[in-house]
Protein backbone atom coordinates (compact mmCIF):
# COMPACT_ATOMS: atom_id res chain seq x y z
CA ILE A 1 0.24 -0.21 -0.02
CA SER A 2 1.52 3.21 -0.85
CA ASN A 3 1.85 6.02 1.18
CA ALA A 4 -1.21 7.67 0.44
CA LEU A 5 -3.70 5.11 2.33
CA LYS A 6 -3.77 3.38 5.58
CA ALA A 7 -5.47 -0.02 5.72
CA LYS A 8 -7.28 -1.00 8.73
CA PHE A 9 -9.45 -3.84 8.91
CA SER A 10 -13.13 -3.27 10.45
CA GLU A 11 -14.30 -4.78 13.61
CA GLY A 12 -17.74 -5.71 11.72
CA ARG A 13 -18.71 -9.24 11.05
CA SER A 14 -18.29 -8.67 7.41
CA GLY A 15 -14.47 -8.65 7.63
CA ALA A 16 -14.43 -5.54 5.28
CA PHE A 17 -11.20 -3.78 4.66
CA LEU A 18 -11.20 -0.05 5.36
CA PHE A 19 -8.31 2.12 3.69
CA PHE A 20 -8.08 5.89 4.62
CA THR A 21 -6.53 8.32 2.17
CA GLN A 22 -3.38 10.13 4.15
CA ASP A 23 -5.15 12.92 5.03
CA SER A 24 -8.08 10.66 6.35
CA LYS A 25 -10.28 12.89 4.04
CA TYR A 26 -11.52 9.74 2.09
CA LEU A 27 -12.55 6.07 3.19
CA ILE A 28 -12.93 3.24 0.70
CA LYS A 29 -14.71 0.13 2.21
CA THR A 30 -14.90 -3.22 0.55
CA LEU A 31 -18.75 -4.51 0.29
CA THR A 32 -20.62 -7.78 -0.20
CA LYS A 33 -22.24 -8.05 -3.44
CA PRO A 34 -25.74 -8.00 -1.96
CA GLU A 35 -24.11 -4.57 -0.12
CA ALA A 36 -23.45 -3.43 -3.48
CA LYS A 37 -26.58 -4.15 -4.83
CA LEU A 38 -28.69 -2.45 -1.96
CA LEU A 39 -26.48 0.69 -2.65
CA LEU A 40 -27.31 0.80 -6.03
CA SER A 41 -31.12 -0.11 -5.24
CA THR A 42 -31.40 3.55 -2.80
CA LEU A 43 -29.18 5.37 -5.45
CA LYS A 44 -31.87 7.54 -6.89
CA SER A 45 -33.25 8.21 -3.24
CA TYR A 46 -30.08 8.73 -2.32
CA ALA A 47 -29.45 11.59 -4.70
CA SER A 48 -32.58 13.26 -4.26
CA TYR A 49 -31.89 13.68 -0.76
CA MET A 50 -28.18 14.38 -0.72
CA GLN A 51 -29.47 17.14 -3.07
CA ALA A 52 -31.85 18.71 -0.93
CA ASN A 53 -30.12 17.82 2.12
CA ARG A 54 -26.66 17.91 1.55
CA LYS A 55 -25.41 20.98 4.05
CA GLN A 56 -27.53 19.52 6.94
CA SER A 57 -27.40 15.49 6.39
CA PHE A 58 -25.53 13.64 8.90
CA LEU A 59 -25.50 10.97 6.02
CA SER A 60 -22.41 9.30 4.54
CA GLN A 61 -21.41 11.34 1.16
CA TYR A 62 -20.88 8.53 -1.41
CA PHE A 63 -18.42 9.20 -4.40
CA GLY A 64 -18.74 6.39 -6.22
CA LEU A 65 -19.07 2.50 -6.25
CA HIS A 66 -16.96 0.26 -7.83
CA SER A 67 -15.99 -3.14 -8.73
CA ILE A 68 -12.68 -5.24 -9.75
CA THR A 69 -12.54 -8.61 -11.33
CA LEU A 70 -9.14 -10.37 -10.47
CA TYR A 71 -8.88 -14.39 -11.75
CA SER A 72 -12.53 -14.34 -11.92
CA HIS A 73 -13.17 -13.31 -8.50
CA SER A 74 -15.22 -9.61 -7.93
CA ILE A 75 -14.06 -7.24 -5.31
CA TYR A 76 -16.43 -4.22 -4.91
CA PHE A 77 -15.93 -1.32 -3.18
CA VAL A 78 -17.22 2.14 -2.10
CA VAL A 79 -15.57 5.65 -1.69
CA THR A 80 -16.74 8.15 0.82
CA ALA A 81 -16.16 11.14 2.48
CA ASN A 82 -14.73 10.21 6.15
CA VAL A 83 -17.50 11.61 8.58
CA PHE A 84 -14.82 11.80 11.44
CA PRO A 85 -11.74 13.54 9.57
CA ALA A 86 -8.36 13.68 10.95
CA LYS A 87 -8.73 17.30 11.88
CA TRP A 88 -11.67 16.96 14.47
CA ARG A 89 -11.33 15.99 17.70
CA ALA A 90 -12.29 11.96 18.21
CA PRO A 91 -15.88 11.26 19.08
CA ASP A 92 -16.60 10.20 22.55
CA GLU A 93 -19.01 7.34 21.65
CA VAL A 94 -19.73 5.87 18.37
CA TYR A 95 -22.60 3.46 17.71
CA ASP A 96 -23.49 0.76 15.08
CA ILE A 97 -26.72 1.98 13.51
CA LYS A 98 -27.79 -1.37 11.41
CA GLY A 99 -30.16 -2.11 14.28
CA SER A 100 -29.55 -6.11 14.65
CA TRP A 101 -27.78 -7.44 17.43
CA VAL A 102 -28.11 -10.96 16.09
CA ASP A 103 -24.73 -12.72 16.37
CA ARG A 104 -23.16 -9.67 17.52
CA HIS A 105 -22.33 -10.32 21.05
């Protein structure tokens, strides 16, 4: 990995890889195929909402959903703005808002 990216493993159950740009401004996260399909299915609603509410929204800003196929294995990843850039003070608490406690403890 180049000096421009920092890699971290997700603590989530998915085992996703997280990559941050050196300035921590952007985040690249690997996704499963169903997660990529879900993002695509909500794209029109998301885009409409973000156009109307970008300044006031706490939703992540998505810049791209991509896939790479290597040796017949597809890897999906999304590029987003980091909601906790390095210049900000670390949050006191962070919550996983997926909403399910199944198989989490």
